[in-house]
XYZ file of C-alpha atoms in Angstrom:
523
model
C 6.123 -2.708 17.460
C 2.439 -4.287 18.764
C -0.492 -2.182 19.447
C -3.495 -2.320 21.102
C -6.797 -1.502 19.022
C -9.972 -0.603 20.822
C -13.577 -2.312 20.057
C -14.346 1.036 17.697
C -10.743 0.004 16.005
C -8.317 2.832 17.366
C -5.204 2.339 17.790
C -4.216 2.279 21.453
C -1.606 1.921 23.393
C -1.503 -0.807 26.611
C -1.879 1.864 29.162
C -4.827 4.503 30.397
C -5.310 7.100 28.663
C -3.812 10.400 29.421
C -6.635 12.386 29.982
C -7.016 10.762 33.260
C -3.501 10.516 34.238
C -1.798 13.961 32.740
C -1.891 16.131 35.859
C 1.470 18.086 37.997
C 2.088 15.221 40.134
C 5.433 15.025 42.858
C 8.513 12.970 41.352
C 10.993 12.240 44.094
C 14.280 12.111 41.174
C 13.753 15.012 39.332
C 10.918 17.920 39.984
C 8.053 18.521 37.811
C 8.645 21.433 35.617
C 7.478 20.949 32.284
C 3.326 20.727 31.604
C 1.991 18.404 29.005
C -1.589 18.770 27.741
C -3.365 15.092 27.445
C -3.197 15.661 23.372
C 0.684 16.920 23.752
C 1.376 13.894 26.050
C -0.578 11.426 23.419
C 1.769 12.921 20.581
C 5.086 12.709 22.985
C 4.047 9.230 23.167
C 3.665 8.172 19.602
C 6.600 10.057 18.846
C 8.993 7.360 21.179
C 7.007 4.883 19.841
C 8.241 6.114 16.153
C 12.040 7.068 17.286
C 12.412 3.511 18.526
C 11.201 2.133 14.921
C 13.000 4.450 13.047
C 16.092 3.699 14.998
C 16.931 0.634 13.180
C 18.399 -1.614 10.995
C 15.258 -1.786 8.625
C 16.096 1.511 7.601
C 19.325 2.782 6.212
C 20.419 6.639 6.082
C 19.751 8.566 4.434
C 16.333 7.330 3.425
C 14.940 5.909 6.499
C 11.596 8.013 8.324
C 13.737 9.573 11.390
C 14.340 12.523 9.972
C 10.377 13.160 9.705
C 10.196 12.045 12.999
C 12.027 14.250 14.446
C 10.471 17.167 12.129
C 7.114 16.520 14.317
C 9.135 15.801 17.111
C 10.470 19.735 16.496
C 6.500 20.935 15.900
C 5.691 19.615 19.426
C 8.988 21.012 21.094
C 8.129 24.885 19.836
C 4.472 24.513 21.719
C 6.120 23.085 25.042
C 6.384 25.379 28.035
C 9.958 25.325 27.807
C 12.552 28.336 28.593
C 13.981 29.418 25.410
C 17.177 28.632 26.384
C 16.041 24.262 26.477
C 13.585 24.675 23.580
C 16.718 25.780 21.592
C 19.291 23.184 22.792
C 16.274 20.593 21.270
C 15.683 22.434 18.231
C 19.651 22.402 17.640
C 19.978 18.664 18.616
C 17.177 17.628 16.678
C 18.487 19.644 13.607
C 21.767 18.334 13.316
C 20.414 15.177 14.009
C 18.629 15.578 10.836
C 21.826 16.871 9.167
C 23.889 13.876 9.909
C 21.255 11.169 9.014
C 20.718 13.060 5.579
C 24.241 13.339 4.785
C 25.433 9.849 5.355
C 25.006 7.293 3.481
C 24.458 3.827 5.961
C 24.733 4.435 9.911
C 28.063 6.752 10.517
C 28.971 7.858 13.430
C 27.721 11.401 13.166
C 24.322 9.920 12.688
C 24.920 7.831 15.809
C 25.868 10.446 17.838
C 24.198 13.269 17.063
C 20.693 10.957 17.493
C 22.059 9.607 20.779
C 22.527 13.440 21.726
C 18.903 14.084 21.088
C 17.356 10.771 23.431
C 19.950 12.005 26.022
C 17.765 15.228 25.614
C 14.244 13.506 25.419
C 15.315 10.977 28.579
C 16.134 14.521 30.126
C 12.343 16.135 29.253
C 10.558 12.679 30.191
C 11.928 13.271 33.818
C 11.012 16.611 34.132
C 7.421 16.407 32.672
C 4.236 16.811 34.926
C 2.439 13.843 33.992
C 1.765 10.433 36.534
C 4.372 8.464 37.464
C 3.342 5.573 35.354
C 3.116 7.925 32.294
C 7.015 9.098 32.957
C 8.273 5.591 33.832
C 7.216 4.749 30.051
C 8.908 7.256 28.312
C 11.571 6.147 29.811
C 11.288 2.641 28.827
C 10.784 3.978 25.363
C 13.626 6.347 25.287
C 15.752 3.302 26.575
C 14.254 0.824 24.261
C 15.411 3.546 21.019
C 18.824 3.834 23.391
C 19.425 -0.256 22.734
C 18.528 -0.268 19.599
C 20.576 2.625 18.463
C 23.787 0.443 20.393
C 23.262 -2.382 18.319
C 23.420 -0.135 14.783
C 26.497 -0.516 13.750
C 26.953 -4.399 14.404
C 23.433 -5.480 13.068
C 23.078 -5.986 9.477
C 20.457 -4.546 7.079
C 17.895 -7.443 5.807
C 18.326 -8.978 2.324
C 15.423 -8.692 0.100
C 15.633 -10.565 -2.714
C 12.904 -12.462 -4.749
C 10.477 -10.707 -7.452
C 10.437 -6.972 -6.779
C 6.733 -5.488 -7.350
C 7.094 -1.617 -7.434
C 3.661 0.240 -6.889
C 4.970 3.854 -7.497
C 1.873 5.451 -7.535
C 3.073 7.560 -10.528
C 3.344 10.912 -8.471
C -0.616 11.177 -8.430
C -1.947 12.309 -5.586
C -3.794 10.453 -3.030
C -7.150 11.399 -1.235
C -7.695 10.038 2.012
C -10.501 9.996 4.447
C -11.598 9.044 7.762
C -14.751 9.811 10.242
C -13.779 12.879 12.798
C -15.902 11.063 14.817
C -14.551 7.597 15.253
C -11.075 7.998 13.869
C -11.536 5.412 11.805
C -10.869 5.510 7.759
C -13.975 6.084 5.149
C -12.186 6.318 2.049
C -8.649 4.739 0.526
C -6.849 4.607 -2.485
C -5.020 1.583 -3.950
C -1.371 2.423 -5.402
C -0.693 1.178 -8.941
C 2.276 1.170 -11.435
C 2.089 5.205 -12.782
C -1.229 5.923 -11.173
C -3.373 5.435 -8.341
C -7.375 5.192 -7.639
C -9.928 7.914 -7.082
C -10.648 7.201 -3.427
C -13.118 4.043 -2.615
C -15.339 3.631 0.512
C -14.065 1.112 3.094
C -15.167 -0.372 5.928
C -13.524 -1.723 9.490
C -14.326 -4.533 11.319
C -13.308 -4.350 14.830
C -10.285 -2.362 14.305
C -8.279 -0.391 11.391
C -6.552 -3.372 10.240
C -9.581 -5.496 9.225
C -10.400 -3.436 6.252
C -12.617 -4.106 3.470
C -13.306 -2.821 0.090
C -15.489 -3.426 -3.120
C -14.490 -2.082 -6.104
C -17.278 -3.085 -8.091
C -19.926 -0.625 -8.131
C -23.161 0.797 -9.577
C -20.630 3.364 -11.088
C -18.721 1.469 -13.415
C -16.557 0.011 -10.864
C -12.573 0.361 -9.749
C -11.142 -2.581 -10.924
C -7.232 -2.042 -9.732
C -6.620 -6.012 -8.824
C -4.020 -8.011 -10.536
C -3.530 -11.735 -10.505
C -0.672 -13.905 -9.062
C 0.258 -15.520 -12.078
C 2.474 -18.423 -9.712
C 2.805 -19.346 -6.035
C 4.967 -16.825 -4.013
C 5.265 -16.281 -0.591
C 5.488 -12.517 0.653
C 8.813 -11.868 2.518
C 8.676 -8.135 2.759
C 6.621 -4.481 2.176
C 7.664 -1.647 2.160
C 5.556 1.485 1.472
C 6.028 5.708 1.923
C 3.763 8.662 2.287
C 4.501 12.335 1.548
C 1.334 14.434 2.420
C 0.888 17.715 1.495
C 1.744 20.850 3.913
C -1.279 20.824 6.212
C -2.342 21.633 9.585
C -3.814 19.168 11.929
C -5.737 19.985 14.672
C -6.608 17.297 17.520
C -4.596 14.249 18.007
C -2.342 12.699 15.587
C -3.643 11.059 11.949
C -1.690 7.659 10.824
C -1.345 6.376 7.792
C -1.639 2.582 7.025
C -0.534 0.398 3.599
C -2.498 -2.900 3.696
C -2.063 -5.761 1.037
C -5.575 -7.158 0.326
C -6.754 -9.944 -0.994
C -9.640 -11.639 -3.062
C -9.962 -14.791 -4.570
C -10.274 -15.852 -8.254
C -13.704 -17.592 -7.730
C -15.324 -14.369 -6.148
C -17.873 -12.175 -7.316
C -16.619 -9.078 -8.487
C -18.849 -7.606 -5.683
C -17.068 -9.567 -3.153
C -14.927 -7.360 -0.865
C -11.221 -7.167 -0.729
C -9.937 -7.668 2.752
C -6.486 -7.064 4.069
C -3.988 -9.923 4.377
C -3.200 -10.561 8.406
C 0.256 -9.778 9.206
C 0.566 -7.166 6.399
C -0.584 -3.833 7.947
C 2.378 -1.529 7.245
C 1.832 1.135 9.524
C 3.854 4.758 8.443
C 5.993 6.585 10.937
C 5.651 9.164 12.010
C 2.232 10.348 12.718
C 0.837 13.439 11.572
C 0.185 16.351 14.128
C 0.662 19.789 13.914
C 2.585 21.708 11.377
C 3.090 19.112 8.432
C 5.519 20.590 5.796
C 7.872 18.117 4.012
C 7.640 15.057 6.093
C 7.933 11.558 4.213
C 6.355 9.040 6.271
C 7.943 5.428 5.710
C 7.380 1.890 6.845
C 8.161 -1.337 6.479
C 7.910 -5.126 7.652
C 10.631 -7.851 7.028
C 11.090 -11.324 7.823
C 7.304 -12.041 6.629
C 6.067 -15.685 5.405
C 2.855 -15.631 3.833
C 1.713 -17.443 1.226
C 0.066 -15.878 -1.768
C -1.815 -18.406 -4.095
C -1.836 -18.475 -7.754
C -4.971 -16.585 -8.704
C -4.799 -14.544 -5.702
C -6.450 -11.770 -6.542
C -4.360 -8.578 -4.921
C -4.536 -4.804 -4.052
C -2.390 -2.390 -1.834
C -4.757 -0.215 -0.263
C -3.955 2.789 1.887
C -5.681 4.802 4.787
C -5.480 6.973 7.382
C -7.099 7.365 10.726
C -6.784 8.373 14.468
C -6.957 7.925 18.030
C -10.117 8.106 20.192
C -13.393 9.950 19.005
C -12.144 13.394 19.730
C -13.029 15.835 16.423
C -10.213 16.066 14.551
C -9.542 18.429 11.742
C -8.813 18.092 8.306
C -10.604 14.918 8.055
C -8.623 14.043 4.860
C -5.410 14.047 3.735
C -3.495 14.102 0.420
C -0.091 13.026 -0.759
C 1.554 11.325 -2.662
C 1.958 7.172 -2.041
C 3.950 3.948 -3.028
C 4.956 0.704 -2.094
C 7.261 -2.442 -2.537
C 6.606 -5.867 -2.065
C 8.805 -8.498 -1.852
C 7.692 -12.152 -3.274
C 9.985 -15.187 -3.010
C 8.818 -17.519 -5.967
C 8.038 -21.178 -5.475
C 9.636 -23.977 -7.081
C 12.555 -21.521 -7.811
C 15.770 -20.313 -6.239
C 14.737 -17.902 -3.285
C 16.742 -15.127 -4.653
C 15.509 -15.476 -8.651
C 13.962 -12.378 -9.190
C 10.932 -13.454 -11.606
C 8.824 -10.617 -12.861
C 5.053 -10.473 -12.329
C 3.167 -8.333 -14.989
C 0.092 -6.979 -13.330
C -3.026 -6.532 -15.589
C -6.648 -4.915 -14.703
C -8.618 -2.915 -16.646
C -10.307 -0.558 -14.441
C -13.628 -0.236 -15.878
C -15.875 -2.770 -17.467
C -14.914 -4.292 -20.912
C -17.664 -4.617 -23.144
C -17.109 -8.167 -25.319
C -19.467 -8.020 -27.929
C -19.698 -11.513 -30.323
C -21.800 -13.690 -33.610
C -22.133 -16.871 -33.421
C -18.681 -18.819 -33.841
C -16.688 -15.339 -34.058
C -16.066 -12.015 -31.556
C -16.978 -8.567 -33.292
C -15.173 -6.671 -30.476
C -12.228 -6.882 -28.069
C -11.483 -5.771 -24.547
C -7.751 -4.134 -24.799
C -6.233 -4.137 -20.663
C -3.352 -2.775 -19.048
C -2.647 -2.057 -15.466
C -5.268 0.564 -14.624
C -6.760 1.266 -18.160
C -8.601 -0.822 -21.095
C -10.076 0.088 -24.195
C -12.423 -1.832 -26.307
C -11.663 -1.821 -30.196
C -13.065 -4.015 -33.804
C -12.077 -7.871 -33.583
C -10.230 -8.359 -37.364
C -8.471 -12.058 -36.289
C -6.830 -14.009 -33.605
C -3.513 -13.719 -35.831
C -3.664 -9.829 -36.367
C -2.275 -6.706 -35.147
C -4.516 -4.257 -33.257
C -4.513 -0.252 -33.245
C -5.278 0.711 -29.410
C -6.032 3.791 -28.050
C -2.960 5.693 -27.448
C -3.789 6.426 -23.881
C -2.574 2.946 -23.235
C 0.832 4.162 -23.203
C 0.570 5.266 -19.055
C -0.095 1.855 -18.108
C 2.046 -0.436 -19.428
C 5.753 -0.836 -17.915
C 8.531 -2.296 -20.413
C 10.547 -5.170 -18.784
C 14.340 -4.299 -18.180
C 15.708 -7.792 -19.158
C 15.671 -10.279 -21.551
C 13.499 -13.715 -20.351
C 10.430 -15.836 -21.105
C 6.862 -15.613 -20.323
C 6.646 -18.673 -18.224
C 2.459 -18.671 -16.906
C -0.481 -16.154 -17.292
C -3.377 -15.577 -14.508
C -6.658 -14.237 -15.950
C -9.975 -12.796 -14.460
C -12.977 -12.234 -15.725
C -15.818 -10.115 -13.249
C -19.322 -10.261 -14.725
C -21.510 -6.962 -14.456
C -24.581 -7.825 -12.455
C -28.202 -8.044 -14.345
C -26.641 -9.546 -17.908
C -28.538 -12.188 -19.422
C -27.067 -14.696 -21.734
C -29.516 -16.468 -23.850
C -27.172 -18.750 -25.293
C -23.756 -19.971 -23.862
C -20.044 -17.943 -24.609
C -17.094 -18.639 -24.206
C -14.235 -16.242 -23.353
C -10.908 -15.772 -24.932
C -7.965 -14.092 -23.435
C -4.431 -13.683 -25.179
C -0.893 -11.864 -24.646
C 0.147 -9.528 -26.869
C 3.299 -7.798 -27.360
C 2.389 -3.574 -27.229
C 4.618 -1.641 -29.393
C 4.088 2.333 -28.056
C 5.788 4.003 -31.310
C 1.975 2.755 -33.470
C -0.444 2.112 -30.676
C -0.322 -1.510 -32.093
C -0.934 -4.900 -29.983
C 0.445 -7.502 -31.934
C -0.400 -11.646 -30.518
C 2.315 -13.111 -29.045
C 2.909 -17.320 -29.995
C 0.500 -19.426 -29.026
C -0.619 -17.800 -25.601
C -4.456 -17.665 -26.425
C -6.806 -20.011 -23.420
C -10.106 -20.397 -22.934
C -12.152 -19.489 -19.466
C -14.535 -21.630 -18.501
C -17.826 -21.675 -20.798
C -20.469 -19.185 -19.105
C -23.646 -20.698 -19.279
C -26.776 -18.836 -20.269
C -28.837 -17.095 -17.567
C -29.044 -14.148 -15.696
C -25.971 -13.345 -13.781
C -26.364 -11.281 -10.291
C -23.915 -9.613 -7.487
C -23.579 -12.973 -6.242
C -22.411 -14.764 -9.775
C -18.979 -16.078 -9.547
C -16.243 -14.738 -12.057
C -14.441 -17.030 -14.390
C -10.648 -17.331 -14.217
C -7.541 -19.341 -15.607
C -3.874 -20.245 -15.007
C -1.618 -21.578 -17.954
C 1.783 -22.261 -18.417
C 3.114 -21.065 -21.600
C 6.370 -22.730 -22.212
C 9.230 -20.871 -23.020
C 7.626 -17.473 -25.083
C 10.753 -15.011 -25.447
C 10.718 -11.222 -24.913
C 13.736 -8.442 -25.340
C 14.454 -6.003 -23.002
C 12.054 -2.920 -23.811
C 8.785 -5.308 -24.805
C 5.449 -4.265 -23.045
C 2.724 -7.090 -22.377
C -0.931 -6.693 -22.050
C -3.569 -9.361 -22.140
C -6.861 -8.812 -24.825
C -10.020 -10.501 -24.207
C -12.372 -11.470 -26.619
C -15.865 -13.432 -26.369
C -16.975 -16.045 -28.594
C -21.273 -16.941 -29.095
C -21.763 -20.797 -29.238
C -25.420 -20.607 -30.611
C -26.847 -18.935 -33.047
C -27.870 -15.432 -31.391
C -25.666 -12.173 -31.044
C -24.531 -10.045 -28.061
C -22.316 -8.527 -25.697
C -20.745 -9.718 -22.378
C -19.467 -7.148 -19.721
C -16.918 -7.544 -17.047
C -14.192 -6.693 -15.276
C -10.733 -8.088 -16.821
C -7.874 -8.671 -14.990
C -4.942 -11.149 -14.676
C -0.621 -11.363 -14.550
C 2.043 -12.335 -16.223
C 4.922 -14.328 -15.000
C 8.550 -13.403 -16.485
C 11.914 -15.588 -16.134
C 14.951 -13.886 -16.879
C 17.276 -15.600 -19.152
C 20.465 -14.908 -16.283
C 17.538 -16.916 -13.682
């Protein structure tokens, strides 16, 4: 489904608004006898909009969105001017609707039916409604539109995902999200990560909701929640879900919106993030109302865009809404995650080969003599710890927070390449030049210990002394490894270390991040 997006960035749809156009008006077919208010008829709207997404082959029972859609569908029917008698008959039809879509598993024909019942019903309320003409003739294209693609259900067939399969869960943490009541458009996000997600970050729009941008380097210590592609892969699919908490919204409806962004290597770690074109998942259905156990889901198949080793990656969701009427809460929280999809390159499309994301968060602080580091920079995905340099060839004790962000691999395979990034904090001044060491190492939970894995240690580019500003360029690095094997259970994080080259002490702080690329022996 296309939208329209206003100069302020709200989403819009192709025709005027209603506030000019929702008024009793004389239908020759059927007579006017049900009164929308220009906010009811906005939600109507959106809600045909959503019943013809949901009504697909992208989504299979029982865990596609229309069952949420039709829970805000049932808010809106109860504050209709409807006689009791039709508000029930839609309350019934939408509820076993409901029923039949959570009991089956795939499209059966209960599901078909008893969802056909209810756009037999909504057809039936779009003809009757006292809005324009033009208004009414669009329902009913929508209605229709959900009508065809309900027909086609049981001879389409589901898309196959295949390729690497990079699960954000968002580690049932909540999310905090923001937008201004005034322009609808979103103030804060939160980027999803593997067992936790972000305290919410400002962002900006550009022109509308889906050119967002966002710096996670700060004056605060920073957010640093960015992995590296650790190969070429193209992105064939993403999927992502929202489940806010039980809320209610005043003023017109509040959407939420998963965005992939992107940054590359060479950047400043002050350089924003901005969201990928084409990869604006945008969650059905919209919030109005009542909200009490709704799961809002979305999705995007069929995609082809590229993502570069060293890309530097995020998925970053908001919300906002339409028009600058005051809307109320202003935020929302719930709970967030998404999939992406990633064919590899130079690979079979179907391999599955497993990226191992890596970003530390905050800042690690690499202190180093000359010729040898005195500390290290421990990183995970989402966490890092600093701890005593003893040797390149020995074990490390880490902090036992650690544990939360690491994720064991589920097969045996190789480590095949490794993607590293380092961010430096602004105003550091290097009197002599260092270079920077980063390694794998295998992380064994039962000690806290990080033992090096083979011969998997590179060296960044040498960072030359100066002064380095918000404008300074981070180092990075891509190496293949050869064939480094791993067990099913092993946990991988990367350590950096620094390294003085003249004859003066000192410590180097940045932001650390990188990935790991896993083949699976059965690839």
């Amino acid at each position: 489904m296309k939208h329209k997006y206003s100069k302020k960035g709200a989403l819009i749809s192709s025709r005027p608004h209603h506030a000019d156009h929702c008024k009793p008006c004389k239908i020759s077919r059927k007579p006017c006898l049900v009164t929308f208010t220009p906010l009811q008829a906005d939600i109507f709207e959106g809600l045909l909009d959503n019943l013809a997404v949901a009504i697909s082959n992208s989504f299979v029972p029982p865990d596609g969105p229309l069952p949420a859609v039709l829970k805000v569908l049932q808010n809106l029917i109860v504050k209709l001017p409807l006689t009791l008698s039709n508000q029930a008959d839609l309350l019934a039809a939408t509820e076993m609707a409901i029923n039949a879509y959570q009991q089956s598993e795939g499209w059966s024909s209960a599901a078909v039916a008893s969802t056909q019942i209810v756009l037999t019903d909504l057809y039936a309320l779009s003809l009757v409604a006292c809005v324009a003409s033009d208004i009414k003739d669009g329902w009913v294209i929508r209605v229709r539109l959900a009508e065809t693609n309900l027909a086609g259900i049981e001879s389409g067939v589901p898309p196959v995902i295949s390729g690497t399969i990079l699960i954000l869960d968002g580690g049932n943490q909540f999310m905090d999200l923001s937008f201004n009541r005034s322009t609808g458009l979103p103030t804060e996000g939160v980027i999803a990560g593997n067992g936790f997600v972000s305290p919410s970050i400002p962002v900006t729009t550009s022109g509308n909701v889906e050119n967002v941008s966002i710096v996670l380097a700060d004056n605060r210590g920073g957010n640093n929640y960015a992995f590296s592609m650790p190969r070429a892969g193209t992105l064939t699919a993403m999927t992502a879900s929202f489940n806010p908490a039980n809320v209610t919204i005043d003023g017109p409806p509040i959407t939420i919106l998963a965005q992939l962004c992107r940054a590359l290597p060479s950047d400043s770690p002050y350089t924003p993030f901005v969201a990928i074109p084409g990869t604006t998942v945008q969650l059905i259905p919209s919030l109005s109302g009542v909200v009490s156990g709704i799961n809002c889901v979305g999705s995007l198949t069929g995609l082809n865009i590229t993502l570069n080793p060293e890309d530097r990656l995020i998925l970053l969701f908001t919300i906002f809404t339409i028009g600058i009427s005051a809307v109320d809460p202003g935020t929302i929280i719930g709970l967030g995650n998404g999939v992406l999809s990633i064919a590899p390159v130079n690979a079979p499309p179907t391999a599955n080969i497993p990226i191992i994301p890596i970003a530390s968060h905050l800042p690690v602080d690499l202190s180093f003599a000359a010729s040898t580091p005195t500390n290290v920079g421990i990183v995970g995905f989402g966490f890092s710890d600093n701890e005593p340099f003893q040797s390149f060839a020995s074990p490390i004790v880490v902090n036992p927070l650690l544990n939360a962000f690491v994720t064991p691999i589920t097969e045996a395979g190789t480590i095949t390449s490794i993607a590293a990034c380092f961010g430096i904090v602004a105003n550091q001044t290097l009197e002599s030049s260092v270079n920077i060491i980063v390694g794998a190492y295998l992380y064994t939970p039962a000690n806290n210990t990080a033992t090096p894995i083979g011969t998997t240690q590179f060296r960044f580019p040498t960072l030359l002394p100066g002064t380095y500003t918000e404008t300074s360029p981070g180092v990075h690095i891509i190496q293949t490894t050869g064939s480094l094997p791993l067990s099913p259970g092993d946990s991988l994080i990367l350590v950096f270390s620094a390294i003085g080259l003249g004859s003066t002490s000192g410590t180097i702080s940045g932001w650390a991040s990188g990935g790991i690329s896993i083949e699976p022996v059965s690839t």
